[in-house]
Short mmCIF file of C-alpha atoms in Angstrom, two decimals:
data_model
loop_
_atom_site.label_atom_id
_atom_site.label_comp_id
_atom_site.label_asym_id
_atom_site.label_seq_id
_atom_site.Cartn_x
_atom_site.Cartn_y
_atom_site.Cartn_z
CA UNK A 1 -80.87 96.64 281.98
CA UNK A 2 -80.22 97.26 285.51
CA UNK A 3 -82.34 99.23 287.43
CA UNK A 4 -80.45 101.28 290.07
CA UNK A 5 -77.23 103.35 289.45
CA UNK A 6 -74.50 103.30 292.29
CA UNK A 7 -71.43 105.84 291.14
CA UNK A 8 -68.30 104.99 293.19
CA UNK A 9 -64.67 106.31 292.58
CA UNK A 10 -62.12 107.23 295.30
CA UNK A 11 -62.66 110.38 297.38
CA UNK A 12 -62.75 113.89 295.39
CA UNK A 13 -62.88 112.32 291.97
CA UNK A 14 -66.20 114.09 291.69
CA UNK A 15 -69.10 111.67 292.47
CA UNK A 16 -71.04 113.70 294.18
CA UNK A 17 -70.02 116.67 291.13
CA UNK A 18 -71.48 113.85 288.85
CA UNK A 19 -74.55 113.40 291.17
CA UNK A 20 -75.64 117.11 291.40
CA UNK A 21 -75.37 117.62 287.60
CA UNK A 22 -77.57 114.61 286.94
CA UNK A 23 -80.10 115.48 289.69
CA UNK A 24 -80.29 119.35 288.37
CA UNK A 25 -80.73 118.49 284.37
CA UNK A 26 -83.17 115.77 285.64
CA UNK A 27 -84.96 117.91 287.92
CA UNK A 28 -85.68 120.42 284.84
CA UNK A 29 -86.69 118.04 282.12
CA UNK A 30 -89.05 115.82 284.80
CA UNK A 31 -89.71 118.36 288.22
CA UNK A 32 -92.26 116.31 289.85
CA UNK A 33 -89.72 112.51 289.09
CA UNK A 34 -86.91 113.51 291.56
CA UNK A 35 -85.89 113.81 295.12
CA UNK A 36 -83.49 112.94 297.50
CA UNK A 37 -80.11 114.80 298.66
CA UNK A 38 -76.72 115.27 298.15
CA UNK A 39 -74.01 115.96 301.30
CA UNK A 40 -72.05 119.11 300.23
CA UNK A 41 -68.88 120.02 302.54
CA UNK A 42 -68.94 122.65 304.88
CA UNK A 43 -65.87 125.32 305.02
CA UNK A 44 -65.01 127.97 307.01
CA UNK A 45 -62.45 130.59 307.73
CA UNK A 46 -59.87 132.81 305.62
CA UNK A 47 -58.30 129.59 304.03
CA UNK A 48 -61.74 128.31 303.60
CA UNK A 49 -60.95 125.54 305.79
CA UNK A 50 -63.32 122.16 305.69
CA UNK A 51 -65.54 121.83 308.80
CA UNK A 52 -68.12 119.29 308.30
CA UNK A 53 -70.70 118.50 306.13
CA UNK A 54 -73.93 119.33 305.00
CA UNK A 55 -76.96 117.49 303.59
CA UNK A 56 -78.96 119.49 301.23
CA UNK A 57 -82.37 118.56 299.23
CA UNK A 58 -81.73 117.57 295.53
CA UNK A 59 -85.07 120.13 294.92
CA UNK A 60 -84.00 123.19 297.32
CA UNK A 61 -80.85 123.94 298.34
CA UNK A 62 -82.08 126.07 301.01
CA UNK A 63 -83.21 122.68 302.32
CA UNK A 64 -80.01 121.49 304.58
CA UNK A 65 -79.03 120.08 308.00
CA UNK A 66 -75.74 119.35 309.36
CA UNK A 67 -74.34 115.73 309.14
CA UNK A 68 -70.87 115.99 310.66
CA UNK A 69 -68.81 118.91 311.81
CA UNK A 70 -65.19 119.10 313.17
CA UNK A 71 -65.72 120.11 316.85
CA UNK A 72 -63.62 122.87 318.66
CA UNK A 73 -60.71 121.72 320.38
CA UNK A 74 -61.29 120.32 323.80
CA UNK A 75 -65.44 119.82 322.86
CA UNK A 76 -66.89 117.02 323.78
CA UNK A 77 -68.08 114.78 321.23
CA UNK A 78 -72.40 114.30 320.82
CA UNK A 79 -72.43 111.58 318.36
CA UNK A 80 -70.57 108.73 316.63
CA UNK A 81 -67.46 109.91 315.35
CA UNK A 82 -65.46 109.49 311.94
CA UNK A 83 -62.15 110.76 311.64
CA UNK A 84 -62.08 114.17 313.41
CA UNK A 85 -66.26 114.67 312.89
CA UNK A 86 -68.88 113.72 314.91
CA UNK A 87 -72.13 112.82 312.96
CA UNK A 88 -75.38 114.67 314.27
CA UNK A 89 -77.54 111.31 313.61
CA UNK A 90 -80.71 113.36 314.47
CA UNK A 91 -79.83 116.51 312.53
CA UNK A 92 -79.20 114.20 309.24
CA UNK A 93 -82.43 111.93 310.04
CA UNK A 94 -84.86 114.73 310.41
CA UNK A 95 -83.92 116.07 306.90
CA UNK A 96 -82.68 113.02 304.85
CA UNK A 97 -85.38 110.94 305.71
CA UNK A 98 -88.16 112.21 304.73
CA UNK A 99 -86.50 113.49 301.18
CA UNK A 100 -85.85 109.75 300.59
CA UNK A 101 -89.21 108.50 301.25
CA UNK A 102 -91.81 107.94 298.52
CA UNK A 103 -95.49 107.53 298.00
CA UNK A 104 -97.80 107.78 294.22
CA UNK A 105 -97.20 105.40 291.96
CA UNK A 106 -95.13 107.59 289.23
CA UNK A 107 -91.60 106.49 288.48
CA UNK A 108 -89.34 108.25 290.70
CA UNK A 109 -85.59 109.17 290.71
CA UNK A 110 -84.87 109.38 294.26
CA UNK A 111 -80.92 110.83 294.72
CA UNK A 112 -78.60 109.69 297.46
CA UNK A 113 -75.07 111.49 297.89
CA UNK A 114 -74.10 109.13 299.40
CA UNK A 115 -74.68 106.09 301.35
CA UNK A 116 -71.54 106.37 303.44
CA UNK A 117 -69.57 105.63 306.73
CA UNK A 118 -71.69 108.79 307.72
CA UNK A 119 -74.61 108.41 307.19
CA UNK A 120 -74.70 104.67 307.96
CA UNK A 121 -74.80 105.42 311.77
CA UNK A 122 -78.71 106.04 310.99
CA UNK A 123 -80.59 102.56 311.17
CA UNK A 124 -83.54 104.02 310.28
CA UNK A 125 -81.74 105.19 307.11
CA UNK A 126 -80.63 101.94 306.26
CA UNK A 127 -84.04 100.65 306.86
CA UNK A 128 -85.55 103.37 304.47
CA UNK A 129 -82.55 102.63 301.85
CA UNK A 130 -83.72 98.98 301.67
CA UNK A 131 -87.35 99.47 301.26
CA UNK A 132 -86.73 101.40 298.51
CA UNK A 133 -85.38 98.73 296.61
CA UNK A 134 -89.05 97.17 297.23
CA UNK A 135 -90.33 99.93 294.98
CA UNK A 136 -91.30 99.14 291.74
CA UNK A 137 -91.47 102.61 290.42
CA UNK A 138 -88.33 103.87 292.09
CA UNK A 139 -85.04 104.25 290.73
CA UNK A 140 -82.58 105.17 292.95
CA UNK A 141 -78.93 107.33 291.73
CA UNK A 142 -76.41 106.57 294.95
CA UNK A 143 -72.80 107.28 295.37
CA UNK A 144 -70.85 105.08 297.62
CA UNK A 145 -67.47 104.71 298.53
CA UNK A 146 -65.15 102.54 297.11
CA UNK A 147 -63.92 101.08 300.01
CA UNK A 148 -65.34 98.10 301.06
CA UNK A 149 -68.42 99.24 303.85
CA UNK A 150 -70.14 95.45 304.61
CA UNK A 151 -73.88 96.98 304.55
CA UNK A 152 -73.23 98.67 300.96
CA UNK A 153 -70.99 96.10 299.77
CA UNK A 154 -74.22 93.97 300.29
CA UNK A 155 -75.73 96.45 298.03
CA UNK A 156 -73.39 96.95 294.97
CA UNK A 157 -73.74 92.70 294.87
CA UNK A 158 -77.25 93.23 294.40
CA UNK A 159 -78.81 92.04 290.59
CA UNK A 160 -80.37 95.03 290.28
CA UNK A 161 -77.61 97.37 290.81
CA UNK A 162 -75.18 98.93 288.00
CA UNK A 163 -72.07 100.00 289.36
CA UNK A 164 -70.19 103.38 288.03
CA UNK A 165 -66.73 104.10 288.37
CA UNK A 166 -66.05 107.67 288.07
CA UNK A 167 -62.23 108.27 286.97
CA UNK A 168 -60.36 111.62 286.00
CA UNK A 169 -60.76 110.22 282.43
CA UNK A 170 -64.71 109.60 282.27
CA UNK A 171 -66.27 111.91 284.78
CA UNK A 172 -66.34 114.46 282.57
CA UNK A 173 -68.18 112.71 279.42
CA UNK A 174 -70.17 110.37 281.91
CA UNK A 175 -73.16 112.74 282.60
CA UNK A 176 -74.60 112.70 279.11
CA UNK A 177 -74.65 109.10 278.77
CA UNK A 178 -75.83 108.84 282.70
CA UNK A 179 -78.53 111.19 282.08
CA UNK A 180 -80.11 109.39 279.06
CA UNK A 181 -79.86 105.99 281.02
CA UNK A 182 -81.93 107.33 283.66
CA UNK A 183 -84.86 109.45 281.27
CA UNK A 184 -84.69 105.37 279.41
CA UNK A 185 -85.31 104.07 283.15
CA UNK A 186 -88.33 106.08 283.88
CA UNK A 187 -89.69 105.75 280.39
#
């Protein structure tokens, strides 16, 4: 049995959906055996308009910082850009990174929604992401696009790495069978 779970799928097929409702059933069977985030968009205005995104802890959702936002017209751009947002590399880093990191010795579930274009302008990120795969006792649940992105193409090659592919047709019965995979893992 693999160890890690990577869910991938094409943009708005409900990955990060998938993600959330994993991390919250885990979270209440096993509290203390979960962290990590999920990126949750960011709308605004009377047609409720997307604006950016948001990183929020798996454990608080009042837990958040800003990892891209669509700037005003004629703003000038503080970051790396994708598309029409600019990542806030610091903003993302000062919250992600420490919700990813792990110390004990308990088997831990740590979430990542998702290791992405975005987020992948933090080195230190990717740094963290690969020493958790050092981890014995850590099991990491990651979406990921699936376009090819070289550093997590790297990663869905690895032997210890199941890949998911959320569809119209299974995202809706995957979370049971998802959920007792990981409460097996941690076992």
């Amino acid at each position: 049995m693999k160890k890690h779970l990577f869910l991938t799928g094409p943009p708005g097929i409900g990955k990060t959906t998938l993600c959330k409702k994993l991390a919250l059933a885990f979270h209440d069977r096993y509290p203390n055996q979960i962290k990590g985030f999920y990126t949750e968009e960011v709308r605004s205005g009377p047609n409720c308009k997307r604006i950016g995104f948001d990183v929020v802890a798996v454990k608080d959702n009042s837990t958040r910082a800003t990892l891209a936002r669509e700037l005003a017209e004629g703003a000038q751009a503080r970051g790396p850009k994708i598309s029409k947002y600019t990542v806030d590399v610091k903003s993302f880093e000062q919250i992600a990174l420490p919700l990813i990191s792990c110390s004990g010795s308990e088997a831990t579930v740590i979430v990542i929604d998702e290791i992405g274009k975005m987020e992948l302008f933090s080195h230190r990120f990717k740094a963290q992401v690969m020493k958790l795969f050092e981890i014995d006792h850590v099991i990491l649940l990651c979406t990921v696009p699936i376009q090819s992105v070289p550093f997590v193409s790297a990663l869905k090659n690895r032997p210890d790495v199941e890949i998911i592919t959320v569809t119209k047709e299974n995202r809706d019965s995957l979370q049971d069978h998802l959920s007792k995979l990981l409460i097996s893992k941690i076992s």
